[in-house]
Coordinates of C-alpha atoms in Angstrom, one line a residue:
X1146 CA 36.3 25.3 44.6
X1147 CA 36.3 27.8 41.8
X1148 CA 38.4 25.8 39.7
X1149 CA 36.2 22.8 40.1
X1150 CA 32.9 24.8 39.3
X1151 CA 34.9 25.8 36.2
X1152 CA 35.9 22.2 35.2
X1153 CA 32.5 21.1 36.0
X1154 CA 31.1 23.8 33.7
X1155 CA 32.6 22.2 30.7
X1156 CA 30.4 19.3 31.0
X1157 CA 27.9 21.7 30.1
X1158 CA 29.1 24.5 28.0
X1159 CA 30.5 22.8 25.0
X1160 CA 33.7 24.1 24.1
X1161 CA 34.7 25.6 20.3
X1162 CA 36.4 22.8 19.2
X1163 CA 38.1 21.5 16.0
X1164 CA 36.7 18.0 16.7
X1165 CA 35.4 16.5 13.3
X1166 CA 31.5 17.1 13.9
X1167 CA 30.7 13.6 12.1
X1168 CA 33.0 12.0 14.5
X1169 CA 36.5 10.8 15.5
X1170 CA 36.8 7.7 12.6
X1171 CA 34.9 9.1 9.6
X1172 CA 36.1 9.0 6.2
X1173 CA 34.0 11.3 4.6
X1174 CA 33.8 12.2 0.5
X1175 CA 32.4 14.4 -1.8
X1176 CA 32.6 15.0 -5.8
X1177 CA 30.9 17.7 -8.0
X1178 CA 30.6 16.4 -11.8
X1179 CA 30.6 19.8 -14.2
X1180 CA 29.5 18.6 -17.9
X1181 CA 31.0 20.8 -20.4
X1182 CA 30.7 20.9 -23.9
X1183 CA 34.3 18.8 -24.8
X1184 CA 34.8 17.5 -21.4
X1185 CA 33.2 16.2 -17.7
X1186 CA 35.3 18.0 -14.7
X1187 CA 35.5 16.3 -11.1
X1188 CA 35.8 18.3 -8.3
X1189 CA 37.3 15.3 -5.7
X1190 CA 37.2 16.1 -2.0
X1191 CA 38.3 13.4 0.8
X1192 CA 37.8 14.9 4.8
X1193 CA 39.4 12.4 7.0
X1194 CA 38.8 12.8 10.7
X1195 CA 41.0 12.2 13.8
X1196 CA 41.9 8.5 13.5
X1197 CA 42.3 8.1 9.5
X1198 CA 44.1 10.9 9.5
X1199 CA 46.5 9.8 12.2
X1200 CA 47.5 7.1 10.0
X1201 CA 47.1 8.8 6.7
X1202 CA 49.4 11.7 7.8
X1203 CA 52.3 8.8 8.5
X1204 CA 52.4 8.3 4.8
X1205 CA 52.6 12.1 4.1
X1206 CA 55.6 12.8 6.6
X1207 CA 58.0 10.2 5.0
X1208 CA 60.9 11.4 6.7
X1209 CA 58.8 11.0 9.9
X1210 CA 60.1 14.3 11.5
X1211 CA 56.6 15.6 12.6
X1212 CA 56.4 18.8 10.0
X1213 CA 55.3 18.2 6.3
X1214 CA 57.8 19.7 3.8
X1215 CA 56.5 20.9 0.2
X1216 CA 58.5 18.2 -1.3
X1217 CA 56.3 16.1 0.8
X1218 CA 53.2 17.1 0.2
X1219 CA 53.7 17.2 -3.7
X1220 CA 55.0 13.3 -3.6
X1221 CA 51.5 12.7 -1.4
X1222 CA 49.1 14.5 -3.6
X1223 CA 50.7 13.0 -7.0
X1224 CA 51.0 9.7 -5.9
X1225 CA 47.1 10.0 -3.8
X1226 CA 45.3 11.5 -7.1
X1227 CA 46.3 8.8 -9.0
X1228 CA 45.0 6.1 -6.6
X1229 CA 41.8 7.8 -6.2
X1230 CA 41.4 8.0 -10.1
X1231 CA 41.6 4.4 -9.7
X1232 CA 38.3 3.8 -7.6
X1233 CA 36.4 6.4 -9.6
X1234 CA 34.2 5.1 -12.7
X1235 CA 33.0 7.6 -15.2
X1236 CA 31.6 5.9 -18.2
X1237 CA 29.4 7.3 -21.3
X1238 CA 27.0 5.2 -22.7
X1239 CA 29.0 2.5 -21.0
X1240 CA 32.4 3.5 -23.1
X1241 CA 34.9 4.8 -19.9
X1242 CA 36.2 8.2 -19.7
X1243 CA 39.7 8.3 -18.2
X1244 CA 40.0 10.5 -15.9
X1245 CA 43.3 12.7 -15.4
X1246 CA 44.3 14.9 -12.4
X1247 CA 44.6 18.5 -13.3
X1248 CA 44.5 20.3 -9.4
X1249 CA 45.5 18.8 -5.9
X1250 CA 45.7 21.0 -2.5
X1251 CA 46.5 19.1 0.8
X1252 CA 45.0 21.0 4.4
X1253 CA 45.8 19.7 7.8
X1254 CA 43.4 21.2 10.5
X1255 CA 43.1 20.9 14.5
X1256 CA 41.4 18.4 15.0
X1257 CA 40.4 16.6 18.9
X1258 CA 42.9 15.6 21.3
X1259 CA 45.8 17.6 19.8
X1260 CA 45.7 15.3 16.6
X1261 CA 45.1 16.5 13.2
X1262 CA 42.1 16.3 10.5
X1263 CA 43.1 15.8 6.8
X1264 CA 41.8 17.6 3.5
X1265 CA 42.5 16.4 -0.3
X1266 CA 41.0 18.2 -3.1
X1267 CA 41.6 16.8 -6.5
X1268 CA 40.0 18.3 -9.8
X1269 CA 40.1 15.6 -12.6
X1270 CA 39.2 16.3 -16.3
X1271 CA 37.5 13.7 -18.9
X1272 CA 37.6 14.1 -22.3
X1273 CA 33.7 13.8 -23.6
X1274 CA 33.6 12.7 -27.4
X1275 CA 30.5 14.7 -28.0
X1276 CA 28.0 16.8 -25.8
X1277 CA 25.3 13.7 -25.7
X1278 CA 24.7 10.5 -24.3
X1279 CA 24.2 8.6 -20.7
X1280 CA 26.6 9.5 -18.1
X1281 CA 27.6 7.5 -15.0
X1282 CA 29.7 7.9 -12.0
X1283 CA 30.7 5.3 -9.2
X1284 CA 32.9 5.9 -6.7
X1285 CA 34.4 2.8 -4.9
X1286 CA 37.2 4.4 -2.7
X1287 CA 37.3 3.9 0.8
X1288 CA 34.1 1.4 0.9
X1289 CA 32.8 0.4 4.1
X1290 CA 34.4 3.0 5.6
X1291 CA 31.7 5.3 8.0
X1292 CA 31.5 8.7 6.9
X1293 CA 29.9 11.1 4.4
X1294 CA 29.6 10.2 0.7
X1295 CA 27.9 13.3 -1.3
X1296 CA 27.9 13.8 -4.9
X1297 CA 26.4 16.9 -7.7
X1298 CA 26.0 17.3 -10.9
X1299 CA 25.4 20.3 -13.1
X1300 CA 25.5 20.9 -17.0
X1301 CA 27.9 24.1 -18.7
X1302 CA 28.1 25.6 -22.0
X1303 CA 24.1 25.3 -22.3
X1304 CA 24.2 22.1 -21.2
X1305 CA 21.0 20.4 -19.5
X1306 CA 21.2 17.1 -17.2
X1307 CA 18.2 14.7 -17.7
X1308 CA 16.9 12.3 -15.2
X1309 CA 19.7 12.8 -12.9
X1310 CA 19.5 10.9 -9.9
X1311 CA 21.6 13.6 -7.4
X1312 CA 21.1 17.3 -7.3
X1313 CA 23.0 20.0 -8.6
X1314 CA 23.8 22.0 -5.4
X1315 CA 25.4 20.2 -2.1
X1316 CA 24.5 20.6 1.2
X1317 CA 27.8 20.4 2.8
X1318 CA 29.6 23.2 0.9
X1319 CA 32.2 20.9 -0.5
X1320 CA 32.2 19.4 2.9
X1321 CA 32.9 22.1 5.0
X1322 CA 29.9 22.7 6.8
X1323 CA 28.2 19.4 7.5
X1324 CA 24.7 20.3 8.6
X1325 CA 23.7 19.8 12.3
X1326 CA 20.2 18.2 11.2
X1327 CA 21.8 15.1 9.6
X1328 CA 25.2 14.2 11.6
X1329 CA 23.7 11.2 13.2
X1330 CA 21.6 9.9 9.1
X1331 CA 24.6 11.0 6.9
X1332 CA 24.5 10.7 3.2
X1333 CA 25.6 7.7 1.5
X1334 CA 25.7 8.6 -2.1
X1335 CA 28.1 6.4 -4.4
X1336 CA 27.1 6.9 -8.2
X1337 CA 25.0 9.3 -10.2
X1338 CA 23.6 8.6 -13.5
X1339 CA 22.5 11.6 -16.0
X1340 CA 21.9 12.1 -19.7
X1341 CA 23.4 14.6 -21.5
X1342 CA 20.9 17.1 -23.2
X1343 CA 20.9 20.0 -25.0
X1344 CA 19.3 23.1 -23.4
X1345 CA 19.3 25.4 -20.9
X1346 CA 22.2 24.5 -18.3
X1347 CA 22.4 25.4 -14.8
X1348 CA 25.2 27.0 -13.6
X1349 CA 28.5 25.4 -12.6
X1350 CA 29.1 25.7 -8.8
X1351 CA 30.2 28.8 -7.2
X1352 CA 34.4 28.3 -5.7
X1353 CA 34.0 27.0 -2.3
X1354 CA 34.8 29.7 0.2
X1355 CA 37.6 28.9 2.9
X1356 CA 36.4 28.1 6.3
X1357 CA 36.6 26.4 8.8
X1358 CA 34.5 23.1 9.2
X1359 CA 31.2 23.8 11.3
X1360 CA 28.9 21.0 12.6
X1361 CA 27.1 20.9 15.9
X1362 CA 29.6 19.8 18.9
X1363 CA 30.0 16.8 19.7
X1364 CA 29.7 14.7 22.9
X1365 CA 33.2 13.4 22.7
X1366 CA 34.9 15.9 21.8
X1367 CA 34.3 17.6 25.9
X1368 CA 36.8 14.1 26.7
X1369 CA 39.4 14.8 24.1
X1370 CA 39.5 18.4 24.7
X1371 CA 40.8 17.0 28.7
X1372 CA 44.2 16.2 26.8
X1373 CA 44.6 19.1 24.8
X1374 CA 44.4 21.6 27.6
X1375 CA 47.4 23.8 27.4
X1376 CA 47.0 24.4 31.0
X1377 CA 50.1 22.8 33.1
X1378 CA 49.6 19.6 34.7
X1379 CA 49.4 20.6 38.3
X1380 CA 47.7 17.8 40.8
X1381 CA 44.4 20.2 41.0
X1382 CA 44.3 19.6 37.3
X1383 CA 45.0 16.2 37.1
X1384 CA 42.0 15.7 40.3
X1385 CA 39.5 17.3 37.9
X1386 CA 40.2 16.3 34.9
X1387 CA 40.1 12.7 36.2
X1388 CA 36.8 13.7 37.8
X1389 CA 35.5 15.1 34.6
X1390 CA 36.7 11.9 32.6
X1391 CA 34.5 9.4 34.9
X1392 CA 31.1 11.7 34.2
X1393 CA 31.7 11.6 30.8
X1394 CA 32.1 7.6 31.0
X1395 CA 29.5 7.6 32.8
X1396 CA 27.3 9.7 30.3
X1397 CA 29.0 7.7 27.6
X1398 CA 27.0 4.9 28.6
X1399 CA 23.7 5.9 28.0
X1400 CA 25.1 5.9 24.4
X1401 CA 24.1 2.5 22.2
X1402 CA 26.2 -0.6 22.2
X1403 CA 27.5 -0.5 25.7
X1404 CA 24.8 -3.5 26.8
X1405 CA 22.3 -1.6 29.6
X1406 CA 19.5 -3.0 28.4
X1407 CA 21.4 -6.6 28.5
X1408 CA 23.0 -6.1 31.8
X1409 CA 19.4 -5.4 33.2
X1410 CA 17.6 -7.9 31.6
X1411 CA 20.4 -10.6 33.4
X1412 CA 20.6 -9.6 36.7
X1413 CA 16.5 -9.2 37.2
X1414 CA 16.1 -12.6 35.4
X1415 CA 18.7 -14.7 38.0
X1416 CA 19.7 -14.7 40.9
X1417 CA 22.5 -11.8 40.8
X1418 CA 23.4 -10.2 43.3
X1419 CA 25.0 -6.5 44.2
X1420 CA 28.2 -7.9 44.2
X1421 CA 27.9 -10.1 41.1
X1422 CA 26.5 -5.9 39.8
X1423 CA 30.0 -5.0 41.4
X1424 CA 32.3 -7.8 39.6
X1425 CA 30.4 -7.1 36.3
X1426 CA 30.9 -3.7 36.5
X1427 CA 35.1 -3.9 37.4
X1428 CA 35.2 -6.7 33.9
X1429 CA 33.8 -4.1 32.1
X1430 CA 36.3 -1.6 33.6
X1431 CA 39.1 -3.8 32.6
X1432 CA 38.3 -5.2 29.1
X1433 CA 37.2 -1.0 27.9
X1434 CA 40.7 -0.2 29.1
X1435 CA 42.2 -2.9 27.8
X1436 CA 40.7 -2.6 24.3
X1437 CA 41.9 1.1 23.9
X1438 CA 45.2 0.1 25.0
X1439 CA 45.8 -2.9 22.6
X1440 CA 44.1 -0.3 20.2
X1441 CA 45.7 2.8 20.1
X1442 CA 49.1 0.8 20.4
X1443 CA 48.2 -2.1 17.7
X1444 CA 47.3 1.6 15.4
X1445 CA 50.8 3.1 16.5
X1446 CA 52.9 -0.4 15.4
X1447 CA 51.3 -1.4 12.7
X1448 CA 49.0 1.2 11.1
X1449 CA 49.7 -0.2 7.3
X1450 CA 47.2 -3.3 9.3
X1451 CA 44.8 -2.0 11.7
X1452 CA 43.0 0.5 10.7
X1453 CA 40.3 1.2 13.9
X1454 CA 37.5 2.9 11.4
X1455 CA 37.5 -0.6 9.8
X1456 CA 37.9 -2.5 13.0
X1457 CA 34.9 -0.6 14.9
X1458 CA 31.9 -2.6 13.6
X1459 CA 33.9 -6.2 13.2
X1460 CA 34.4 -5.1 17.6
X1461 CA 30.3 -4.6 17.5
X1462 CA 29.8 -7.7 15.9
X1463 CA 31.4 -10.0 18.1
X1464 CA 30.2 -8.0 21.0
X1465 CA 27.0 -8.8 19.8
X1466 CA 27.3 -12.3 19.0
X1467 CA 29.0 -12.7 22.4
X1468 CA 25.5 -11.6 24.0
X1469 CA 23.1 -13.5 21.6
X1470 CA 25.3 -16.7 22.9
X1471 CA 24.6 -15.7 26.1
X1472 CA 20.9 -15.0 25.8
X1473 CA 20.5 -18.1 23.6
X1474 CA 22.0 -19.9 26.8
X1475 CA 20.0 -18.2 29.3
X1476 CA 16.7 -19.1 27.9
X1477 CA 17.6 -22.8 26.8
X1478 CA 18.6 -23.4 30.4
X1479 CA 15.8 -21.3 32.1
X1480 CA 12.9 -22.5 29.7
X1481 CA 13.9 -26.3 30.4
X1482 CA 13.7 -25.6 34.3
X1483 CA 10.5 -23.7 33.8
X1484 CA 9.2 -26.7 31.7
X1485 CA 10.3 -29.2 34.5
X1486 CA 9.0 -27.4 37.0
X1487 CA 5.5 -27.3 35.4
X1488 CA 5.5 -30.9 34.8
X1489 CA 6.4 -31.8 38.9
X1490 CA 3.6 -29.4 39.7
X1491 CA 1.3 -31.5 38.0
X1492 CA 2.4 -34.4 39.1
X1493 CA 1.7 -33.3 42.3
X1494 CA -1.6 -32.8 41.9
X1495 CA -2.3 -36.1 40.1
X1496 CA -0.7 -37.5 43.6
X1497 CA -3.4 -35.2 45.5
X1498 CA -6.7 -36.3 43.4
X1499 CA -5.8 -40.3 44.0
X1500 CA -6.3 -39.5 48.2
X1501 CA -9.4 -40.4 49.7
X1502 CA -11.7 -37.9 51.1
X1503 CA -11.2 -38.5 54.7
X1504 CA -7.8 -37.7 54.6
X1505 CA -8.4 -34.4 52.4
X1506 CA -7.5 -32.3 55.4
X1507 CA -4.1 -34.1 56.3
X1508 CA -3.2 -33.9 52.4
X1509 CA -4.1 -30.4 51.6
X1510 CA -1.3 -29.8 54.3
X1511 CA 0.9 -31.8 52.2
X1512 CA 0.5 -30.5 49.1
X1513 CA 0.6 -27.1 50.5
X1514 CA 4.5 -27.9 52.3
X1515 CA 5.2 -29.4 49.2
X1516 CA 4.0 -26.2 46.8
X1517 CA 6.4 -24.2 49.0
X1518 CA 9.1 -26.7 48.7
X1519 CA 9.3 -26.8 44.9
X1520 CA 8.9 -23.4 43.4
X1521 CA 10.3 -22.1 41.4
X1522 CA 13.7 -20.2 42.4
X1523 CA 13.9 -16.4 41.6
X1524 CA 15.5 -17.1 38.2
X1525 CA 18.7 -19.1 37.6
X1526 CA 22.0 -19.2 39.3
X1527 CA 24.6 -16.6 38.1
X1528 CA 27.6 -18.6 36.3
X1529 CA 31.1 -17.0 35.9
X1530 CA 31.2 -17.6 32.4
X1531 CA 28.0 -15.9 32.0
X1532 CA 28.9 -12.9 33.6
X1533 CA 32.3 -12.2 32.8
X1534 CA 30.9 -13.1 28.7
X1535 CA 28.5 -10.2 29.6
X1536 CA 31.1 -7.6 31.2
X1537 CA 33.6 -8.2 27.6
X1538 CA 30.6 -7.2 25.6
X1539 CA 29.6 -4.4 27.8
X1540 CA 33.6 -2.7 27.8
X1541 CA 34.7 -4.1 24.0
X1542 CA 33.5 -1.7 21.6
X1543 CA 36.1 1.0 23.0
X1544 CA 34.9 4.4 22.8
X1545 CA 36.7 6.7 19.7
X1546 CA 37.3 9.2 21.7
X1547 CA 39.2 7.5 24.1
X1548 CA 41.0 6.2 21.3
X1549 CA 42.1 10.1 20.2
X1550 CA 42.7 10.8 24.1
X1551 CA 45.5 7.8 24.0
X1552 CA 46.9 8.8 20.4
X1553 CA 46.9 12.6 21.2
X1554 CA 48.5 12.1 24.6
X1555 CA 51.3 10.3 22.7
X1556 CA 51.7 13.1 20.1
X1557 CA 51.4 15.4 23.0
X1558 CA 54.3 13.7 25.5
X1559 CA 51.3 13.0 27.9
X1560 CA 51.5 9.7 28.1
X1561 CA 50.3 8.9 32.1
X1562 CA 48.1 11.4 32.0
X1563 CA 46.1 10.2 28.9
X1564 CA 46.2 6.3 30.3
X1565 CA 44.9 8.0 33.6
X1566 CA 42.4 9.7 31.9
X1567 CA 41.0 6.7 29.7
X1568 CA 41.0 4.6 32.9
X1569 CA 38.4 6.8 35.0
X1570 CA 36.4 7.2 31.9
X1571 CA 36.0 3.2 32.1
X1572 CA 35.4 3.5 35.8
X1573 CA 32.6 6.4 34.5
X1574 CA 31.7 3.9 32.3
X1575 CA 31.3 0.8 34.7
X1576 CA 29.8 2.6 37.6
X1577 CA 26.5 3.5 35.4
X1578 CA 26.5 -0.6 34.0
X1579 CA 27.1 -1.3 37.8
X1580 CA 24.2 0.9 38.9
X1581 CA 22.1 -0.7 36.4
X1582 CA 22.7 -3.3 37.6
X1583 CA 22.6 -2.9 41.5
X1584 CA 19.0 -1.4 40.7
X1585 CA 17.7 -4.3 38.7
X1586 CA 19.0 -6.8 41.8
X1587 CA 16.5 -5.0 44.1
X1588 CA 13.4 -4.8 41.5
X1589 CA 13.5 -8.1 41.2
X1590 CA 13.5 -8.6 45.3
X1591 CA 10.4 -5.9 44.9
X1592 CA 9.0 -8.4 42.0
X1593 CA 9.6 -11.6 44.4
X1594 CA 6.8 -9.9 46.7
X1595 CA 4.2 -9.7 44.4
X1596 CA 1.5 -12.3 44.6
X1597 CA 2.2 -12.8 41.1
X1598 CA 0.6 -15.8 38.7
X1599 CA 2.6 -18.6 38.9
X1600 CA 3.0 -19.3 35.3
X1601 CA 4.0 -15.5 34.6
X1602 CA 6.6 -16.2 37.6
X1603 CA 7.8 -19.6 36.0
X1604 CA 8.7 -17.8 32.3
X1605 CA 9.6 -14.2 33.3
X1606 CA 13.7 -14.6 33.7
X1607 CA 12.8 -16.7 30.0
X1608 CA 11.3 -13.4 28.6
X1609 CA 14.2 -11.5 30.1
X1610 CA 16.7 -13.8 28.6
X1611 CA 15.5 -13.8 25.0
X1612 CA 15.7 -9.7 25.6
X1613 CA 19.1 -10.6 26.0
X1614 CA 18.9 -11.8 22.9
X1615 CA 17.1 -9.3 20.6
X1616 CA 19.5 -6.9 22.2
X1617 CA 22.6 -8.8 20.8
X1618 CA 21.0 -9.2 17.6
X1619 CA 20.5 -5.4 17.6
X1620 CA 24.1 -4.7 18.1
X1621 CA 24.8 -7.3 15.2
X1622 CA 22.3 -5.7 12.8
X1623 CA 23.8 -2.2 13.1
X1624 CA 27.2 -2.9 12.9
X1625 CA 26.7 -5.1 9.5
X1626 CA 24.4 -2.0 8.6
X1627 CA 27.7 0.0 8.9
X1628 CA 29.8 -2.1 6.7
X1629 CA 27.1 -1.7 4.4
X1630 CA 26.1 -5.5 4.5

């Protein structure tokens, strides 16, 4: 029991952890411009977390025996700081500088799951004709990739920077303290423009101290850590761990993108019941596990192609698209029954008025029979296609972490244990959709009782179906937002 109280305190003590704090698939960069009198110096820093890193680190170990030799690393950071040069503009007055590498340094760090962050520094120098002019900088590498993007600019030698349009100091210390306040709004700075005047100029930037990469602790990384546990895998383990992993699904899907709001706004708008709740939450069990599987193993075989940061908002897309079609459906077909069964109703009372009044009595009890007889029904039926198009959305955007947990647990030689643990985070997962669901069944049996208006009752499951709809379009929106669309 004491070992279960531990495990369970986890959940709510975060652990220290080497997790990347901006997450799991972030490809974050940095550069600090220092204008000197003959020449502009670029201090070039890429941070690469979990999942880049996992690929990147392939190309390092060439020899693919697991350690990096110096040989190694110098072929890497030769070959890498010329193909960064490459998607980094630095023009004067619109003439180009060429930039040239003078320093490289290569860090690997713990990172979540037993896998490994990555850390490129590159300092570049230009040669600057004279001391004047309009300066620009671009960088173009890794676009569309999440992640920081920070750059800084200050003058040397008496140098002043006029009109620049990004600060002189960072805020990340050459991105090694990201700060808590802006992990979940980071910046997305590409270019800087400046003109070179002469002046008083602010200093250049203090070195970066060494230290270890701080950020506030991530959700995810609690799930990861499961993996990484050095403890032995005794069956009291495994129990807890596995217990552990289905809370955290089940947390994980109060998180965005994982379709609440859409399964709800279904099952109170037809009529679902708690076993249609049941069947949509094992779909969703099945395609999340599925998707991490076909995931972690399409990153293993061919991570030269698929490359999961990249794949992650294309996966939200079609999620999202998957429940626009569905809500777009919903609402065609439940509108035109709503539609037809206003129509009949007032046909019905057309048939009422032609009756004499002598037989008013006899008739009121027919149109009262009839009014029963053609109501509407408590929303539409539930189709197959429907639901199971609902459960794929719900499971396919696979979590990152989980992701890590199947990577690390191959790096680690814990292969059934990680596929264990990614399944009960999907049953975590599914059980909250399911719940959702099971509730929304029964508010709309509490609903059916309530002497509502009868046009309100005709064109509520409408209402909830184009929810369904602004929801998918939601999904859509962010994930285009993401590839910077």
């Amino acid at each position: 029991m004491k070992n279960l109280f531990t495990a369970l305190l986890v959940l709510a003590v975060p652990a220290l952890s080497g997790a990347h704090p901006l997450g799991n698939f972030t490809t974050n960069r940095y550069a600090a411009l220092t204008v000197e009198a003959q020449a502009v110096r670029v201090a070039y820093v890429v941070d690469l977390a979990e999942l880049p890193a996992f690929r990147e680190i392939e190309l390092v170990d060439t020899d693919g025996s697991g350690t990096i030799d110096p040989a190694e690393r110098d072929a890497y950071t030769a070959r890498q700081s010329a193909e960064l040069a490459r998607g980094l503009e630095l023009t004067r007055d619109g003439v180009a500088l060429p930039l040239t590498p003078t320093t490289s340094a290569l860090e690997l760090a713990p990172g979540a799951g037993g896998l490994k962050t990555l850390r490129l520094e590159v300092g570049y120098r230009a040669e600057l004709p004279r001391p004047d002019g309009e300066i620009v900088f671009r960088d173009h590498n890794f676009a569309g990739r999440p992640g920081w993007q920070e750059i800084v600019a200050s003058g040397a030698d008496g140098l002043r920077l006029a009109g620049a349009t990004v600060p002189t100091t960072d805020v990340t210390r050459a991105l090694r303290a990201y700060p808590g306040s802006m992990l979940q709004a980071p910046l997305r700075v590409s270019e800087a423009h400046f003109t070179i005047a002469a002046g008083a100029g602010s200093p250049a930037p203090a070195p970066v101290p060494a230290g270890a990469r701080s950020g506030a602790e991530r959700f995810g990384d609690r799930f990861t850590a499961l993996i990484a546990d050095p403890a032995p895998l005794a069956p009291w383990t495994i129990l807890t761990s596995l217990l552990i992993a289905a809370i955290l699904g089940g947390l994980h899907a109060f998180t965005p993108g994982h379709g609440k709001t859409v399964v709800g706004a279904y099952l109170v708008g037809s009529r679902g019941t708690a076993r249609h709740a049941l069947l949509l939450g094992l779909i969703v069990t099945a395609t999340h596990t599925l998707g991490v599987y076909l995931l972690g193993l399409g990153t293993l075989a061919a991570s030269a192609w698929i490359v999961p940061e990249r794949l992650f908002p294309w996966i939200s897309v079609i999620s999202g698209l998957l429940v626009v079609a569905v809500g777009a459906s919903l609402a065609t077909s439940r509108l035109r029954a709503a539609a037809g069964h206003h129509h009949h109703h007032h046909h019905g009372d057309d048939h009422h008025h032609d009756h004499g009044h002598d037989h008013e009595h006899h008739h009121h009890d027919h149109d009262h029979d009839h009014g029963h007889a053609h109501l509407p029904p408590p929303g539409t039926p539930i189709t197959i296609r429907s639901l199971v198009a609902l459960g794929i959305s719900g499971g396919l955007l696979p979590c990152p972490s989980a992701l890590v947990v199947m990577l690390g647990a191959i790096a680690l030689g814990r292969i059934a244990f990680g596929l264990a643990l990614i399944v009960a985070f999907s049953v975590g997962l599914a059980s909250v959709l399911t719940a959702v669901g099971i509730v929304m069944v029964y508010a709309r049996g509490m609903l059916e009782r309530l002497p509502l208006n009868g046009r309100f009752a005709r064109y509520a499951p409408v209402a909830s179906a184009v929810v369904i709809s602004l929801a998918g379009i939601a999904v859509v929106v962010e994930a285009l937002a993401q590839m910077g669309v």
